[in-house]
C-alpha positions as MATLAB code, in Angstrom:
seq = 'MDSKKVIFISGPITGVPEYYKAFEAMEDELYALGYIPLSPSRLPGGMSEAQYMRICFAMIDSADAVILLPGWGKSMGARLEKEYSLYTNKNIFADLGRLVEVVG';
ca = [
     127.156   80.389  133.140;
     129.936   78.924  131.030;
     128.811   76.133  128.766;
     130.841   72.961  128.530;
     132.940   72.463  125.389;
     131.823   69.766  122.997;
     134.492   67.456  121.565;
     133.965   65.094  118.620;
     135.929   61.865  118.795;
     137.250   60.601  115.473;
     138.842   57.217  114.979;
     138.761   53.894  113.173;
     135.654   51.774  113.455;
     135.244   49.583  110.380;
     137.322   46.420  110.596;
     138.562   47.197  114.117;
     137.536   44.553  116.642;
     136.201   46.122  119.859;
     136.707   49.589  118.378;
     134.248   50.978  120.945;
     136.742   50.424  123.774;
     139.027   53.222  122.528;
     136.039   55.519  122.002;
     134.627   54.760  125.447;
     138.017   55.355  127.105;
     138.277   58.780  125.406;
     134.667   59.584  126.344;
     135.513   58.814  129.992;
     138.585   61.044  129.883;
     136.677   63.901  128.260;
     133.817   63.666  130.769;
     136.347   63.671  133.623;
     137.840   66.867  132.242;
     134.422   68.542  132.009;
     133.836   68.207  128.291;
     130.845   66.795  126.403;
     132.034   64.022  124.068;
     130.319   63.233  120.780;
     131.137   59.719  119.639;
     130.232   58.026  116.356;
     130.648   54.688  118.167;
     127.259   55.426  119.793;
     125.373   55.418  116.534;
     123.069   52.469  115.719;
     124.202   49.775  113.292;
     122.796   49.038  109.867;
     123.155   52.313  107.982;
     125.321   53.011  104.939;
     128.746   54.586  105.235;
     127.378   57.712  103.569;
     124.613   57.996  106.152;
     127.155   57.632  108.992;
     129.358   60.339  107.444;
     126.472   62.806  107.146;
     125.654   62.257  110.825;
     129.344   62.614  111.780;
     129.619   65.882  109.840;
     126.630   67.213  111.741;
     128.280   66.149  114.996;
     131.500   67.913  113.930;
     129.446   71.035  113.110;
     128.142   70.937  116.691;
     131.538   70.400  118.247;
     134.049   72.973  119.531;
     137.013   70.722  118.627;
     137.913   67.278  117.339;
     140.215   64.690  118.900;
     141.777   61.943  116.765;
     142.196   58.486  118.242;
     145.305   56.392  117.474;
     145.023   54.706  114.097;
     142.774   57.410  112.661;
     144.938   57.747  109.552;
     144.146   54.151  108.492;
     140.436   54.875  108.469;
     138.835   56.483  105.382;
     135.975   57.728  107.546;
     138.301   59.331  110.127;
     140.368   60.897  107.331;
     137.184   62.395  105.855;
     136.213   63.666  109.317;
     139.622   65.304  109.680;
     139.347   66.918  106.230;
     135.817   68.152  106.988;
     137.068   69.525  110.318;
     139.831   71.397  108.531;
     137.335   72.700  105.963;
     135.048   74.006  108.750;
     137.965   75.511  110.739;
     137.708   73.201  113.767;
     140.638   72.775  116.080;
     141.928   69.230  115.669;
     144.072   67.381  118.192;
     145.780   64.018  118.385;
     146.853   64.634  121.989;
     144.433   65.156  124.880;
     146.921   67.325  126.775;
     147.222   69.689  123.863;
     143.416   69.852  123.540;
     143.098   70.856  127.179;
     145.834   73.432  126.751;
     144.214   75.086  123.741;
     140.489   74.552  124.277;
     140.522   75.086  128.004;
];
């Protein structure tokens, strides 16, 4: 049995009103394509930024690939997630079509 691919969603959260809408939309698209999305927007509130990053790095470690939401480059957290993804040799995509093409 083939296992489903796990995709981490990276994007801006801090200072973005209704940030969760972009994450939820991407989750829906990934589910529809047969992937398992991992989203930092589902984490509980109230922790420090460092705590969130440690959890996100663990999520990235568990993912097969990473997709970047629009505006990711303006977010220090998303930039760190991208750098960590590069460091751990994850495929990183800014385009869902390209992700499907490469990851399958």
